[in-house]
Short mmCIF file of N, CA, C and O in Angstrom, two decimals:
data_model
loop_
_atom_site.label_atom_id
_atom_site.label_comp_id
_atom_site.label_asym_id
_atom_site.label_seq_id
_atom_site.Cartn_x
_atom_site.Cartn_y
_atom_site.Cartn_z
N UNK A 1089 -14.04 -20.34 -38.55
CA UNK A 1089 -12.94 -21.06 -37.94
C UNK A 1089 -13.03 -22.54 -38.33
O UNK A 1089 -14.04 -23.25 -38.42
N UNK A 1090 -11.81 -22.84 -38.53
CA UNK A 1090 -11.76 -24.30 -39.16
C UNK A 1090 -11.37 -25.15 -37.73
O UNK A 1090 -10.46 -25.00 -36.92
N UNK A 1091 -12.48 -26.09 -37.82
CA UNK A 1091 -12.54 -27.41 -36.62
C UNK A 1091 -11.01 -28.43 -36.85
O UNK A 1091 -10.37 -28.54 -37.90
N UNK A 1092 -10.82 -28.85 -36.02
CA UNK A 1092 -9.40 -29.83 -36.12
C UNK A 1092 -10.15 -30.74 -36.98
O UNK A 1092 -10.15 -30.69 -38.21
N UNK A 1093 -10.64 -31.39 -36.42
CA UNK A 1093 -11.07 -32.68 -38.06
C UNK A 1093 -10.78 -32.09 -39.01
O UNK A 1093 -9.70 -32.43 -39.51
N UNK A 1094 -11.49 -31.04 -39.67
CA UNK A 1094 -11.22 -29.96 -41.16
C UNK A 1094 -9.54 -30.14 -41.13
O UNK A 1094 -9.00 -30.90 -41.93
N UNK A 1095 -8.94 -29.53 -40.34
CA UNK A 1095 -7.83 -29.05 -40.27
C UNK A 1095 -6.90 -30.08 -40.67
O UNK A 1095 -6.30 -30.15 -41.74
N UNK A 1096 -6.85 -30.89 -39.65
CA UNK A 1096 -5.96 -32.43 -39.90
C UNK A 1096 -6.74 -33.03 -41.24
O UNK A 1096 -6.02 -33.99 -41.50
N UNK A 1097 -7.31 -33.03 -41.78
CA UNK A 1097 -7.73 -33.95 -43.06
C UNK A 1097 -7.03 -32.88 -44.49
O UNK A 1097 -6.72 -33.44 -45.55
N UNK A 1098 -6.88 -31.48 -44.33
CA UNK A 1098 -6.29 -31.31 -45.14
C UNK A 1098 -4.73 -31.28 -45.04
O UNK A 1098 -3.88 -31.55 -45.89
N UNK A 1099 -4.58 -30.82 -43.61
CA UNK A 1099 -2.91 -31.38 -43.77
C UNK A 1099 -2.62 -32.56 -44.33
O UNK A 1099 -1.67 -32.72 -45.09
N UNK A 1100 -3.53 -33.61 -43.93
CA UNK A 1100 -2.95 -35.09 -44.67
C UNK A 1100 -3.46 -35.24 -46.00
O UNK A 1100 -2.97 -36.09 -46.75
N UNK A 1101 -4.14 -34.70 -46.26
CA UNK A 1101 -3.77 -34.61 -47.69
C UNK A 1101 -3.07 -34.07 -48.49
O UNK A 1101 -2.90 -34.69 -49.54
N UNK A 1102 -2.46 -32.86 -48.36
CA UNK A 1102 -1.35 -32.04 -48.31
C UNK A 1102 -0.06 -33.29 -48.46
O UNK A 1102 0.35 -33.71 -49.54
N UNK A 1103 0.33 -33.65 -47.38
CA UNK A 1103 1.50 -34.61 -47.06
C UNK A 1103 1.28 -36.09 -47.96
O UNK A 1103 2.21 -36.79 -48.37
N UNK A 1104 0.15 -36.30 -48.10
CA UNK A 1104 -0.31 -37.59 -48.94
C UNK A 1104 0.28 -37.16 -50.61
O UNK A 1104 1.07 -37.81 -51.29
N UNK A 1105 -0.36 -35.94 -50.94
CA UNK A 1105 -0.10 -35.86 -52.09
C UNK A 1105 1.21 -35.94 -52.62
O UNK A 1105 1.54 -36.71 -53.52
N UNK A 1106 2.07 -34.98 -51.94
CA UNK A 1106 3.63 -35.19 -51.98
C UNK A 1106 4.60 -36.29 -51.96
O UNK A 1106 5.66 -36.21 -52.58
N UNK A 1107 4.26 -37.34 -51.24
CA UNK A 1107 4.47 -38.78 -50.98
C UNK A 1107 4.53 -39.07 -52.59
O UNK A 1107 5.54 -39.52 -53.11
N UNK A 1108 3.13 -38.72 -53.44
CA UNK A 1108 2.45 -39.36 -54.43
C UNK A 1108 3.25 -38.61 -55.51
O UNK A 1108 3.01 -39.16 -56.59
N UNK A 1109 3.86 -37.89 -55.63
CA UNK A 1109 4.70 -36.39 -56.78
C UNK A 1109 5.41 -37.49 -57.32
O UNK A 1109 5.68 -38.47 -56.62
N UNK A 1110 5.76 -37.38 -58.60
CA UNK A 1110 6.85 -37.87 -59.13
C UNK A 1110 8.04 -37.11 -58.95
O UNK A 1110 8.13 -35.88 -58.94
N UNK A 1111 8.99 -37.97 -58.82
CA UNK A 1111 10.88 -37.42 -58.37
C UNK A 1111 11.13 -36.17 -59.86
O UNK A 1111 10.95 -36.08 -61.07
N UNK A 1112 11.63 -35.43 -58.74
CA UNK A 1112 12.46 -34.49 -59.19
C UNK A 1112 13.50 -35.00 -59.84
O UNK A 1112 13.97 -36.13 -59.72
N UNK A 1113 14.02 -33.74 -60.85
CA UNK A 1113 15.39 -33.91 -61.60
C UNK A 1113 16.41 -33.85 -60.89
O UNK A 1113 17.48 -34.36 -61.23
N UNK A 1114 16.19 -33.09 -59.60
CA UNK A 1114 17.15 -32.65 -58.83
C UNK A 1114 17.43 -33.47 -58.12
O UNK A 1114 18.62 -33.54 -57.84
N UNK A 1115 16.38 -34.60 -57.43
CA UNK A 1115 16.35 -35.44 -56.81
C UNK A 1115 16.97 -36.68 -57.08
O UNK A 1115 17.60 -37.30 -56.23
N UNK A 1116 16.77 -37.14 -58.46
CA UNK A 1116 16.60 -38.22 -59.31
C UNK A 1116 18.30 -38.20 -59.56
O UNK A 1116 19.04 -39.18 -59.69
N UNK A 1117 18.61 -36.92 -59.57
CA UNK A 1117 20.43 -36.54 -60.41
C UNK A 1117 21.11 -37.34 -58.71
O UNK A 1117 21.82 -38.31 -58.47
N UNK A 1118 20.29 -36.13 -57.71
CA UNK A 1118 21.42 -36.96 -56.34
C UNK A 1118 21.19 -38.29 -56.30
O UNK A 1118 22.28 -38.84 -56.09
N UNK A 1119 20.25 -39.16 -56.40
CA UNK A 1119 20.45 -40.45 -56.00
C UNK A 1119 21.14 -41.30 -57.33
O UNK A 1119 21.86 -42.28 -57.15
N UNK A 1120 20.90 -40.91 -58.29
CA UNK A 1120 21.92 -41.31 -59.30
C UNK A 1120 23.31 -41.40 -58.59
O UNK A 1120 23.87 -42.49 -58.53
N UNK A 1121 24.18 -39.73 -57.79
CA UNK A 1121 24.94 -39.77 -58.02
C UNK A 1121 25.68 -40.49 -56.40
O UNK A 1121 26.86 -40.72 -56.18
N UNK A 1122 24.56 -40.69 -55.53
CA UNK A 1122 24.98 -41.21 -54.47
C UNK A 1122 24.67 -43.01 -54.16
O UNK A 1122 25.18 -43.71 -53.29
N UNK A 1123 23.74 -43.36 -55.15
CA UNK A 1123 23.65 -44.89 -54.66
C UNK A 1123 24.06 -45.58 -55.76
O UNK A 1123 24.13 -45.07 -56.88
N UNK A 1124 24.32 -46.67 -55.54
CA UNK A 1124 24.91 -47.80 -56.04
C UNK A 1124 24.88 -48.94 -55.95
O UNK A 1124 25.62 -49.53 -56.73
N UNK A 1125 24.00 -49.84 -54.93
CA UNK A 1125 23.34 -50.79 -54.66
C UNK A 1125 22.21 -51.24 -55.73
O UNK A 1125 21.31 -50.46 -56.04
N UNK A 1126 22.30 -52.34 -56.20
CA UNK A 1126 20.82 -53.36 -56.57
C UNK A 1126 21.27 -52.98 -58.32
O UNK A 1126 20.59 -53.32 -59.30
N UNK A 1127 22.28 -52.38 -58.35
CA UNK A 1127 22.91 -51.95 -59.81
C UNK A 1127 23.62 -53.15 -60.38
O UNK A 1127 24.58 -53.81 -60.00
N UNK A 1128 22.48 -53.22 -61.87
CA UNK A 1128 23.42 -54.10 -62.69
C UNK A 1128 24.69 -53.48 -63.45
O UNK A 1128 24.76 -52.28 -63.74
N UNK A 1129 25.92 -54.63 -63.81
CA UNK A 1129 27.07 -53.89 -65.04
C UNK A 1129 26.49 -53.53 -66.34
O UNK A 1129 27.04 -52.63 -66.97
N UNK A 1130 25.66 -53.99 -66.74
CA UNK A 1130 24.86 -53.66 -67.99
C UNK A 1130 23.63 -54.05 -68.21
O UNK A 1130 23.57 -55.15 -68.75
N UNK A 1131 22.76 -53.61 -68.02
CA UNK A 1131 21.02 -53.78 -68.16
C UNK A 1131 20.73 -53.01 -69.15
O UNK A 1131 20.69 -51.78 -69.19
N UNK A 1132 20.51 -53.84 -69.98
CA UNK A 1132 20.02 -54.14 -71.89
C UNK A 1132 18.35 -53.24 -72.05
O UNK A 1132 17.89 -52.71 -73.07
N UNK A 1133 17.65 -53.33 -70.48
CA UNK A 1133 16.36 -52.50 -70.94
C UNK A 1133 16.42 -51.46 -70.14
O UNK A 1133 15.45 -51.23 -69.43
N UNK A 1134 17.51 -50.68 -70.08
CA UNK A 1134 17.49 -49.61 -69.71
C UNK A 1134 16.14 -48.64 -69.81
O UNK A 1134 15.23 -48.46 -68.99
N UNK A 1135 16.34 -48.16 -70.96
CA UNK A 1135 14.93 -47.29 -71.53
C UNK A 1135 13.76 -47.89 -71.12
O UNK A 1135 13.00 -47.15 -70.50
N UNK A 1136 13.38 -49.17 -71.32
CA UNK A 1136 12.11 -49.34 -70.59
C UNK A 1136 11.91 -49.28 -69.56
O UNK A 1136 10.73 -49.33 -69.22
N UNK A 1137 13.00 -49.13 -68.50
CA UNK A 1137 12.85 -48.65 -67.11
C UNK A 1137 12.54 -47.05 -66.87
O UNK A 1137 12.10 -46.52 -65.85
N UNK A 1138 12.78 -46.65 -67.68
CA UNK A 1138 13.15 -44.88 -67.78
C UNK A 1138 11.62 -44.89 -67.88
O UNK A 1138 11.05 -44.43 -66.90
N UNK A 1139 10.83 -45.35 -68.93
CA UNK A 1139 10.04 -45.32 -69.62
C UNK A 1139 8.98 -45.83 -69.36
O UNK A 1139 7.99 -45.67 -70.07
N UNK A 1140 9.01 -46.64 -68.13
CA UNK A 1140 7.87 -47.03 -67.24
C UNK A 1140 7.69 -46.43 -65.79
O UNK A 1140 6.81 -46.61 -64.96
N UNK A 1141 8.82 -45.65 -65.78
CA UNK A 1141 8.51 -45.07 -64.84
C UNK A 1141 7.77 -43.21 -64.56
O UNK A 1141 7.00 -42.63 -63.79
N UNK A 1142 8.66 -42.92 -65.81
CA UNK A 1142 7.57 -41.79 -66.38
C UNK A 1142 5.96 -42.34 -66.47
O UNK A 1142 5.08 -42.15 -65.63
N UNK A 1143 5.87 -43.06 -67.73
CA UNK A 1143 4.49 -43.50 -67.13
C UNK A 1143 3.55 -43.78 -66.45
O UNK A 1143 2.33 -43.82 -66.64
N UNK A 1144 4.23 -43.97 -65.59
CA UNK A 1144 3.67 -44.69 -63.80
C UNK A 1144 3.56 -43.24 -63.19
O UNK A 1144 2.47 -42.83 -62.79
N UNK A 1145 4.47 -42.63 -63.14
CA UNK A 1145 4.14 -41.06 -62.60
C UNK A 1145 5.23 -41.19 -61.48
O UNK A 1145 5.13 -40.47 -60.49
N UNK A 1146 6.45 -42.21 -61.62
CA UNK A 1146 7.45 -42.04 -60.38
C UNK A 1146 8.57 -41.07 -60.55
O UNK A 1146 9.28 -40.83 -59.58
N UNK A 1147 8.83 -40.41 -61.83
CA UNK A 1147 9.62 -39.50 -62.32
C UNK A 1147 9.33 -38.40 -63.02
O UNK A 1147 8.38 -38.50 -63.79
N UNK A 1148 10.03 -37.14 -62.95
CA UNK A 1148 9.32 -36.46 -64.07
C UNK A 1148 9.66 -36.42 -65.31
O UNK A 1148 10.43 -37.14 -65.94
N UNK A 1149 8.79 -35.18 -65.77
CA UNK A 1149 9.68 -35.10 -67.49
C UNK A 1149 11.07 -35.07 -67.52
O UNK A 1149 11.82 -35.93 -67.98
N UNK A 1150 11.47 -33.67 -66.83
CA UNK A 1150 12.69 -33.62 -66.87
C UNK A 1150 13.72 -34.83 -66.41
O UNK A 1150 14.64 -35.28 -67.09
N UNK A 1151 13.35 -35.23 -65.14
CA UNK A 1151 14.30 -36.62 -64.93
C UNK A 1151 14.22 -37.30 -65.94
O UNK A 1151 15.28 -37.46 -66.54
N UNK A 1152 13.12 -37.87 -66.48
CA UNK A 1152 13.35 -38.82 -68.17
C UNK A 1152 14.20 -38.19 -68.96
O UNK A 1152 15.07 -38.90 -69.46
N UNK A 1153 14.19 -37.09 -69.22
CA UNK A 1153 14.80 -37.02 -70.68
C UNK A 1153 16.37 -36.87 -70.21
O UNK A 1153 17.18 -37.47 -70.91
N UNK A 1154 16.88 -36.12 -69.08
CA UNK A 1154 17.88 -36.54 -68.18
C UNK A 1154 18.40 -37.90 -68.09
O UNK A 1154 19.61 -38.11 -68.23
N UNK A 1155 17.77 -38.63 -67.91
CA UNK A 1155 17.90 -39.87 -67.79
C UNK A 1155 18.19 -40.84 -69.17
O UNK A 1155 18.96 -41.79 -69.26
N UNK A 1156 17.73 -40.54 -69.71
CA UNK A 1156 17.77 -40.52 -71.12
C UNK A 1156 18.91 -40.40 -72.47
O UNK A 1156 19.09 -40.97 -73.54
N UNK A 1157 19.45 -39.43 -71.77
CA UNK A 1157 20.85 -38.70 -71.56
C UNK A 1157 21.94 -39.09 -71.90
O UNK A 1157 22.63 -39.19 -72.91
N UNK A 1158 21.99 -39.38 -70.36
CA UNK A 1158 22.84 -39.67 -69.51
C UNK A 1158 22.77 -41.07 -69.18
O UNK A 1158 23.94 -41.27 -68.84
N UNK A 1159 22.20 -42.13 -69.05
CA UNK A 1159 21.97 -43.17 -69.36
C UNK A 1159 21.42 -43.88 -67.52
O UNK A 1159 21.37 -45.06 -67.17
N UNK A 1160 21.20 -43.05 -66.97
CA UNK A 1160 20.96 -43.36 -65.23
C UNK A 1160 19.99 -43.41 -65.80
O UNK A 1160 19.64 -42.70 -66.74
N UNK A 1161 18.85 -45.13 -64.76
CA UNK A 1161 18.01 -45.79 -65.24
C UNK A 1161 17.63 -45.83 -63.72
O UNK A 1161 18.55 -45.53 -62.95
N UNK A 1162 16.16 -46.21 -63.05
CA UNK A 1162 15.65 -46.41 -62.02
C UNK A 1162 15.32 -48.29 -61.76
O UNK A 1162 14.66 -49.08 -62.44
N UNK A 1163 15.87 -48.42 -60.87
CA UNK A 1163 15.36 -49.88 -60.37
C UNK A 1163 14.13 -49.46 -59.14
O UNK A 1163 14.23 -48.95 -58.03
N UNK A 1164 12.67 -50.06 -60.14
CA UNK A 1164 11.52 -49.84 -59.58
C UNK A 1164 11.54 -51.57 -59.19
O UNK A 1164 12.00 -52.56 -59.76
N UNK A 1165 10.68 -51.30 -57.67
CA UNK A 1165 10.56 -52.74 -56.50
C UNK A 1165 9.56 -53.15 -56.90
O UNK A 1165 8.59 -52.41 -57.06
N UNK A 1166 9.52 -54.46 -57.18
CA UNK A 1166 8.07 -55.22 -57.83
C UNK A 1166 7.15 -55.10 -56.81
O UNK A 1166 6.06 -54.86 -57.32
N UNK A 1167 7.08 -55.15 -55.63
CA UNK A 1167 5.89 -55.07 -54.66
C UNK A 1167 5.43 -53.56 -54.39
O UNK A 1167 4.28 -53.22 -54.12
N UNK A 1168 6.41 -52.79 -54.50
CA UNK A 1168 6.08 -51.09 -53.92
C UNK A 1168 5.70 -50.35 -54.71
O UNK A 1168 5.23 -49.28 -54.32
N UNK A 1169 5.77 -50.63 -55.96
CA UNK A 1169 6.41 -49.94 -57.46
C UNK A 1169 6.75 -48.88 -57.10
O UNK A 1169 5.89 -48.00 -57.18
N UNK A 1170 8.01 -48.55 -56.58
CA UNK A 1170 8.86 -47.47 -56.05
C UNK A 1170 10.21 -47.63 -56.45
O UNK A 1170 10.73 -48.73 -56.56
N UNK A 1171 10.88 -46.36 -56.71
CA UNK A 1171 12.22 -46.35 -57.19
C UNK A 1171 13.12 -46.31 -56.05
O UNK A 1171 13.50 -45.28 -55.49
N UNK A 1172 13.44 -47.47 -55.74
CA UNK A 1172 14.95 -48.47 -55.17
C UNK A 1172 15.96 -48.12 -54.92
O UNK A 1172 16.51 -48.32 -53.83
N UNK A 1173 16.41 -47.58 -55.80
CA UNK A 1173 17.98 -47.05 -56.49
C UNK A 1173 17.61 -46.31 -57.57
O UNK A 1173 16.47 -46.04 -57.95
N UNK A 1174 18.80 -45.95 -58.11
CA UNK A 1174 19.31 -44.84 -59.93
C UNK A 1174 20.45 -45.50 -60.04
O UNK A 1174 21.24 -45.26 -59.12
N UNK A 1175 20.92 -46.44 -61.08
CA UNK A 1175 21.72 -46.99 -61.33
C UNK A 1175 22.04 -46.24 -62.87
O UNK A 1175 21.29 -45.44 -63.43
N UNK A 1176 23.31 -46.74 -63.34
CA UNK A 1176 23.59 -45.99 -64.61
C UNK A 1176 24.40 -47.03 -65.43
O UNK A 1176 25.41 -47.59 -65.02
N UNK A 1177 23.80 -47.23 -66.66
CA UNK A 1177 23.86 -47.67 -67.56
C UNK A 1177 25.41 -47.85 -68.49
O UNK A 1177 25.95 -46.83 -68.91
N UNK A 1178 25.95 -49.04 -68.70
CA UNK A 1178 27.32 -48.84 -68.90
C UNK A 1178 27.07 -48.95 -70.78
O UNK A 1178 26.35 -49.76 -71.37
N UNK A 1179 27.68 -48.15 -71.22
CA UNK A 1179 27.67 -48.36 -72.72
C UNK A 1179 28.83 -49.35 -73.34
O UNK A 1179 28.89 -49.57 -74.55
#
């Protein structure tokens, strides 16, 4: 039998890890298609946003190459390094 200490330390890690997942495609597509705040008319480094954030581990594959695409770019917060918004890229 597993003691509550045991118990609660793996639930929170459980819930910790998930926090820590990089965004879904699925995820990444709705907030693309629902926010619109902190969005520039044309931001010139698109791709390096795409492209640092894969790196970082805040998105996945699929959202990058999605993103990629389609030209929806992530505004990551200089203090949180967390994705903000999905803004999209005007050609």
């Amino acid at each position: 039998m597993i003691n509550k200490k045991a118990l609660f330390a793996i639930t929170f890690s459980l819930l910790s890890f998930n926090s820590l997942a990089a965004m879904s495609l699925v995820e990444y597509q709705h907030r693309a298609y629902t926010e619109t705040g902190r969005c520039l008319s044309n931001y010139s480094n698109y791709q390096l946003a795409i492209n640092y954030a894969q790196q970082k581990g805040l998105i996945s594959e699929n959202a990058a190459q999605w993103a990629r695409a389609t030209g929806y770019y992530p505004v990551i917060g200089f203090f949180g390094n967390q994705i903000v918004a999905v803004c999209r890229h005007r050609f």
